[in-house]
PDB file of C-alpha atoms in Angstrom:
ATOM      1  CA  MET A   1     115.221 111.392  88.916  1.00  0.00           C
ATOM      2  CA  ASP A   2     116.585 111.760  92.387  1.00  0.00           C
ATOM      3  CA  GLN A   3     112.853 111.923  93.996  1.00  0.00           C
ATOM      4  CA  ILE A   4     111.856 108.963  92.088  1.00  0.00           C
ATOM      5  CA  ALA A   5     114.396 107.653  93.441  1.00  0.00           C
ATOM      6  CA  THR A   6     113.974 108.759  96.609  1.00  0.00           C
ATOM      7  CA  ALA A   7     109.788 107.362  96.223  1.00  0.00           C
ATOM      8  CA  ALA A   8     111.591 103.575  95.330  1.00  0.00           C
ATOM      9  CA  LEU A   9     113.108 103.161  98.357  1.00  0.00           C
ATOM     10  CA  LEU A  10     111.066 104.449 100.832  1.00  0.00           C
ATOM     11  CA  HIS A  11     107.600 103.386  98.765  1.00  0.00           C
ATOM     12  CA  ASP A  12     106.616 100.576 101.789  1.00  0.00           C
ATOM     13  CA  VAL A  13     107.488 102.636 104.559  1.00  0.00           C
ATOM     14  CA  GLY A  14     103.992 102.285 105.370  1.00  0.00           C
ATOM     15  CA  LYS A  15     104.193  99.150 105.789  1.00  0.00           C
ATOM     16  CA  VAL A  16     106.391  99.162 109.647  1.00  0.00           C
ATOM     17  CA  TYR A  17     102.939  99.558 111.499  1.00  0.00           C
ATOM     18  CA  GLU A  18     102.567  96.621 113.917  1.00  0.00           C
ATOM     19  CA  GLU A  19      99.260  95.726 111.795  1.00  0.00           C
ATOM     20  CA  TYR A  20     101.059  94.790 108.932  1.00  0.00           C
ATOM     21  CA  ALA A  21     103.494  92.400 109.618  1.00  0.00           C
ATOM     22  CA  PRO A  22     101.578  88.818 110.187  1.00  0.00           C
ATOM     23  CA  LEU A  23     100.418  89.440 107.480  1.00  0.00           C
ATOM     24  CA  LEU A  24     103.159  90.063 105.476  1.00  0.00           C
ATOM     25  CA  ARG A  25     104.604  86.747 106.794  1.00  0.00           C
ATOM     26  CA  LYS A  26     101.441  84.978 106.359  1.00  0.00           C
ATOM     27  CA  GLU A  27     102.145  82.051 103.874  1.00  0.00           C
ATOM     28  CA  GLY A  28      98.539  80.980 102.745  1.00  0.00           C
ATOM     29  CA  LYS A  29      95.923  83.431 100.805  1.00  0.00           C
ATOM     30  CA  LEU A  30      94.941  87.079 102.301  1.00  0.00           C
ATOM     31  CA  THR A  31      91.116  86.868 103.531  1.00  0.00           C
ATOM     32  CA  SER A  32      89.685  89.929 102.105  1.00  0.00           C
ATOM     33  CA  GLU A  33      89.538  92.233 105.648  1.00  0.00           C
ATOM     34  CA  GLU A  34      93.166  91.560 105.357  1.00  0.00           C
ATOM     35  CA  ARG A  35      93.720  92.009 101.623  1.00  0.00           C
ATOM     36  CA  SER A  36      92.357  95.667 102.960  1.00  0.00           C
ATOM     37  CA  LEU A  37      94.015  96.236 105.803  1.00  0.00           C
ATOM     38  CA  LEU A  38      96.939  95.062 103.292  1.00  0.00           C
ATOM     39  CA  GLU A  39      95.836  97.840 100.427  1.00  0.00           C
ATOM     40  CA  SER A  40      96.082 100.714 103.021  1.00  0.00           C
ATOM     41  CA  HIS A  41     100.412 100.481 103.246  1.00  0.00           C
ATOM     42  CA  PRO A  42     100.404 103.082 100.239  1.00  0.00           C
ATOM     43  CA  VAL A  43      97.956 105.992 101.700  1.00  0.00           C
ATOM     44  CA  ARG A  44      99.960 104.548 105.398  1.00  0.00           C
ATOM     45  CA  SER A  45     103.537 105.275 103.866  1.00  0.00           C
ATOM     46  CA  ALA A  46     103.193 108.593 102.521  1.00  0.00           C
ATOM     47  CA  GLU A  47     101.016 110.100 105.715  1.00  0.00           C
ATOM     48  CA  LEU A  48     104.248 108.793 107.517  1.00  0.00           C
ATOM     49  CA  LEU A  49     106.200 110.705 104.714  1.00  0.00           C
ATOM     50  CA  THR A  50     104.499 113.538 104.882  1.00  0.00           C
ATOM     51  CA  THR A  51     105.776 114.815 108.528  1.00  0.00           C
ATOM     52  CA  ILE A  52     108.845 115.876 105.969  1.00  0.00           C
ATOM     53  CA  SER A  53     107.874 118.507 104.394  1.00  0.00           C
ATOM     54  CA  ASN A  54     110.761 118.297 101.532  1.00  0.00           C
ATOM     55  CA  LEU A  55     108.987 114.920 100.257  1.00  0.00           C
ATOM     56  CA  ARG A  56     105.547 116.304 100.403  1.00  0.00           C
ATOM     57  CA  GLY A  57     104.439 116.624  96.299  1.00  0.00           C
ATOM     58  CA  PRO A  58     106.124 113.778  93.994  1.00  0.00           C
ATOM     59  CA  VAL A  59     107.824 111.234  96.239  1.00  0.00           C
ATOM     60  CA  GLU A  60     105.008 111.805  98.242  1.00  0.00           C
ATOM     61  CA  LEU A  61     102.784 110.979  95.919  1.00  0.00           C
ATOM     62  CA  ALA A  62     104.660 108.592  93.838  1.00  0.00           C
ATOM     63  CA  VAL A  63     104.535 106.751  97.100  1.00  0.00           C
ATOM     64  CA  LYS A  64     101.206 107.323  97.152  1.00  0.00           C
ATOM     65  CA  HIS A  65      99.643 105.451  93.870  1.00  0.00           C
ATOM     66  CA  HIS A  66     102.726 102.752  93.819  1.00  0.00           C
ATOM     67  CA  HIS A  67     100.341 100.248  93.061  1.00  0.00           C
ATOM     68  CA  GLU A  68      97.248 102.031  90.547  1.00  0.00           C
ATOM     69  CA  ASN A  69      97.170  99.642  87.998  1.00  0.00           C
ATOM     70  CA  TYR A  70      97.777 101.172  84.515  1.00  0.00           C
ATOM     71  CA  ASP A  71      94.117 100.679  83.203  1.00  0.00           C
ATOM     72  CA  GLY A  72      92.683 101.587  86.504  1.00  0.00           C
ATOM     73  CA  THR A  73      91.903  99.487  89.233  1.00  0.00           C
ATOM     74  CA  GLY A  74      94.507  99.577  91.111  1.00  0.00           C
ATOM     75  CA  TYR A  75      94.119 101.564  94.113  1.00  0.00           C
ATOM     76  CA  PRO A  76      93.704 103.131  96.584  1.00  0.00           C
ATOM     77  CA  SER A  77      92.530 105.562  94.097  1.00  0.00           C
ATOM     78  CA  ARG A  78      91.833 103.741  90.737  1.00  0.00           C
ATOM     79  CA  LEU A  79      94.032 106.217  88.502  1.00  0.00           C
ATOM     80  CA  SER A  80      94.901 105.282  84.892  1.00  0.00           C
ATOM     81  CA  GLY A  81      96.975 105.936  82.501  1.00  0.00           C
ATOM     82  CA  GLU A  82      98.774 109.394  82.701  1.00  0.00           C
ATOM     83  CA  ARG A  83      97.420 110.137  85.974  1.00  0.00           C
ATOM     84  CA  ILE A  84      99.443 107.947  87.539  1.00  0.00           C
ATOM     85  CA  PRO A  85     102.376 109.908  88.695  1.00  0.00           C
ATOM     86  CA  ILE A  86     105.110 109.076  86.462  1.00  0.00           C
ATOM     87  CA  GLY A  87     107.106 108.065  89.652  1.00  0.00           C
ATOM     88  CA  ALA A  88     104.733 105.782  90.684  1.00  0.00           C
ATOM     89  CA  ARG A  89     104.084 103.700  87.526  1.00  0.00           C
ATOM     90  CA  ILE A  90     107.755 103.403  87.852  1.00  0.00           C
ATOM     91  CA  ILE A  91     107.770 102.394  90.849  1.00  0.00           C
ATOM     92  CA  MET A  92     105.171  99.966  90.324  1.00  0.00           C
ATOM     93  CA  ILE A  93     108.303  98.528  87.771  1.00  0.00           C
ATOM     94  CA  ALA A  94     110.925  97.872  89.630  1.00  0.00           C
ATOM     95  CA  ASP A  95     108.968  96.765  92.465  1.00  0.00           C
ATOM     96  CA  THR A  96     107.203  93.801  90.641  1.00  0.00           C
ATOM     97  CA  LEU A  97     110.721  93.243  89.210  1.00  0.00           C
ATOM     98  CA  ASP A  98     111.633  93.107  92.865  1.00  0.00           C
ATOM     99  CA  ALA A  99     109.491  90.955  93.980  1.00  0.00           C
ATOM    100  CA  MET A 100     108.963  88.019  90.704  1.00  0.00           C
ATOM    101  CA  THR A 101     113.021  87.638  90.801  1.00  0.00           C
ATOM    102  CA  THR A 102     113.114  87.052  94.719  1.00  0.00           C
ATOM    103  CA  ASP A 103     111.795  84.464  96.339  1.00  0.00           C
ATOM    104  CA  ARG A 104     108.521  84.388  98.388  1.00  0.00           C
ATOM    105  CA  PRO A 105     106.614  82.686 101.697  1.00  0.00           C
ATOM    106  CA  TYR A 106     104.273  81.835  98.619  1.00  0.00           C
ATOM    107  CA  ARG A 107     106.643  80.817  95.059  1.00  0.00           C
ATOM    108  CA  LYS A 108     109.430  80.472  94.163  1.00  0.00           C
ATOM    109  CA  ALA A 109     111.165  83.660  92.293  1.00  0.00           C
ATOM    110  CA  LEU A 110     111.115  83.621  88.538  1.00  0.00           C
ATOM    111  CA  PRO A 111     113.640  83.069  85.256  1.00  0.00           C
ATOM    112  CA  LEU A 112     114.474  85.895  83.292  1.00  0.00           C
ATOM    113  CA  GLU A 113     112.237  84.380  80.445  1.00  0.00           C
ATOM    114  CA  ARG A 114     108.992  84.095  82.709  1.00  0.00           C
ATOM    115  CA  VAL A 115     109.346  87.727  84.461  1.00  0.00           C
ATOM    116  CA  VAL A 116     109.967  89.131  80.610  1.00  0.00           C
ATOM    117  CA  GLU A 117     106.549  87.700  79.847  1.00  0.00           C
ATOM    118  CA  GLU A 118     104.172  88.764  82.848  1.00  0.00           C
ATOM    119  CA  PHE A 119     105.301  92.003  81.915  1.00  0.00           C
ATOM    120  CA  ARG A 120     104.354  91.868  78.114  1.00  0.00           C
ATOM    121  CA  ARG A 121     101.606  90.398  79.232  1.00  0.00           C
ATOM    122  CA  TYR A 122      99.739  92.514  81.885  1.00  0.00           C
ATOM    123  CA  ALA A 123     101.571  96.102  79.878  1.00  0.00           C
ATOM    124  CA  GLY A 124      98.453  97.752  79.433  1.00  0.00           C
ATOM    125  CA  ARG A 125      96.196  97.142  82.073  1.00  0.00           C
ATOM    126  CA  GLN A 126      98.821  96.745  85.749  1.00  0.00           C
ATOM    127  CA  PHE A 127     101.719  98.453  83.686  1.00  0.00           C
ATOM    128  CA  ASP A 128     102.738 101.282  81.651  1.00  0.00           C
ATOM    129  CA  PRO A 129     103.496 100.165  77.745  1.00  0.00           C
ATOM    130  CA  GLN A 130     105.983 102.332  77.296  1.00  0.00           C
ATOM    131  CA  LEU A 131     108.025 102.003  80.601  1.00  0.00           C
ATOM    132  CA  VAL A 132     107.903  98.010  80.146  1.00  0.00           C
ATOM    133  CA  ASP A 133     109.107  97.871  76.612  1.00  0.00           C
ATOM    134  CA  ILE A 134     112.323 100.215  77.763  1.00  0.00           C
ATOM    135  CA  ALA A 135     112.211  97.657  80.718  1.00  0.00           C
ATOM    136  CA  VAL A 136     112.103  94.661  78.503  1.00  0.00           C
ATOM    137  CA  LYS A 137     114.785  96.196  76.559  1.00  0.00           C
ATOM    138  CA  SER A 138     117.499  97.073  78.974  1.00  0.00           C
ATOM    139  CA  PRO A 139     120.716  96.162  79.095  1.00  0.00           C
ATOM    140  CA  ALA A 140     120.263  96.163  82.765  1.00  0.00           C
ATOM    141  CA  LEU A 141     117.707  93.866  83.183  1.00  0.00           C
ATOM    142  CA  ARG A 142     120.417  91.416  81.415  1.00  0.00           C
ATOM    143  CA  ARG A 143     122.554  91.626  83.934  1.00  0.00           C
ATOM    144  CA  LEU A 144     120.380  91.941  86.720  1.00  0.00           C
ATOM    145  CA  PHE A 145     119.533  88.262  85.432  1.00  0.00           C
ATOM    146  CA  SER A 146     123.416  87.318  84.643  1.00  0.00           C
ATOM    147  CA  GLY A 147     125.003  84.062  86.726  1.00  0.00           C
ATOM    148  CA  VAL A 148     121.546  84.685  88.511  1.00  0.00           C
ATOM    149  CA  VAL A 149     119.701  82.219  87.010  1.00  0.00           C
ATOM    150  CA  THR A 150     123.092  79.904  85.582  1.00  0.00           C
ATOM    151  CA  GLN A 151     124.866  80.032  88.974  1.00  0.00           C
ATOM    152  CA  ARG A 152     121.305  79.749  91.360  1.00  0.00           C
ATOM    153  CA  PRO A 153     119.243  76.524  89.370  1.00  0.00           C
ATOM    154  CA  ASP A 154     116.890  76.099  93.189  1.00  0.00           C
ATOM    155  CA  LEU A 155     115.789  79.747  91.508  1.00  0.00           C
ATOM    156  CA  TRP A 156     113.874  78.545  88.986  1.00  0.00           C
ATOM    157  CA  PRO A 157     110.640  77.105  89.946  1.00  0.00           C
ATOM    158  CA  GLN A 158     109.635  73.703  90.328  1.00  0.00           C
ATOM    159  CA  ARG A 159     105.979  73.986  89.763  1.00  0.00           C
ATOM    160  CA  PRO A 160     103.912  76.212  87.785  1.00  0.00           C
ATOM    161  CA  VAL A 161     103.391  79.768  89.015  1.00  0.00           C
ATOM    162  CA  LYS A 162     100.170  80.315  88.775  1.00  0.00           C
ATOM    163  CA  GLU A 163     100.613  84.299  90.552  1.00  0.00           C
ATOM    164  CA  VAL A 164     103.343  86.348  89.953  1.00  0.00           C
ATOM    165  CA  SER A 165     102.987  89.527  91.868  1.00  0.00           C
ATOM    166  CA  HIS A 166     104.053  91.351  94.800  1.00  0.00           C
ATOM    167  CA  ARG A 167     101.813  91.601  98.223  1.00  0.00           C
ATOM    168  CA  PRO A 168      99.197  92.903  99.244  1.00  0.00           C
ATOM    169  CA  ASP A 169      98.219  92.803  95.547  1.00  0.00           C
ATOM    170  CA  ARG A 170      98.385  90.009  94.496  1.00  0.00           C
ATOM    171  CA  ALA A 171      95.273  89.189  92.141  1.00  0.00           C
ATOM    172  CA  ALA A 172      97.391  91.060  89.659  1.00  0.00           C
ATOM    173  CA  VAL A 173     101.191  90.640  88.774  1.00  0.00           C
TER     174      VAL A 173
END
């Protein structure tokens, strides 16, 4: 658990490199070249972590593979199912939860009902279905939203949302 927590905290550390800054601030759609560059961040993050010897191994692998989709369509290695390190599968859900519940340059935060709907919709494709089941039934998820949605109506989307994912993989959830 400690290794997964550490990996979760450091999973995007490679985005500190200057070439990612304009892409992270861009409001419009990424070009294929921009997307390709941004998709290199998990490997760059893992490489950066390997400079610290006690982060090599499970932490490094969780960071490197946190954009692998459960069905094998992710990156950088197109791993699928149980071949994706458990830490990476957990980070995928937590990172996507964060992305869906915070305002982004390209869309507003989503309400709990929409978040749960999207997780269920992409279970087995983008996300580990067992982890989705655990996450959507979690009392912690409900606590996360208690007060946020009711006290912050501005967080509800004003228009239909076509993409609910976080960058860099905006084509998936």
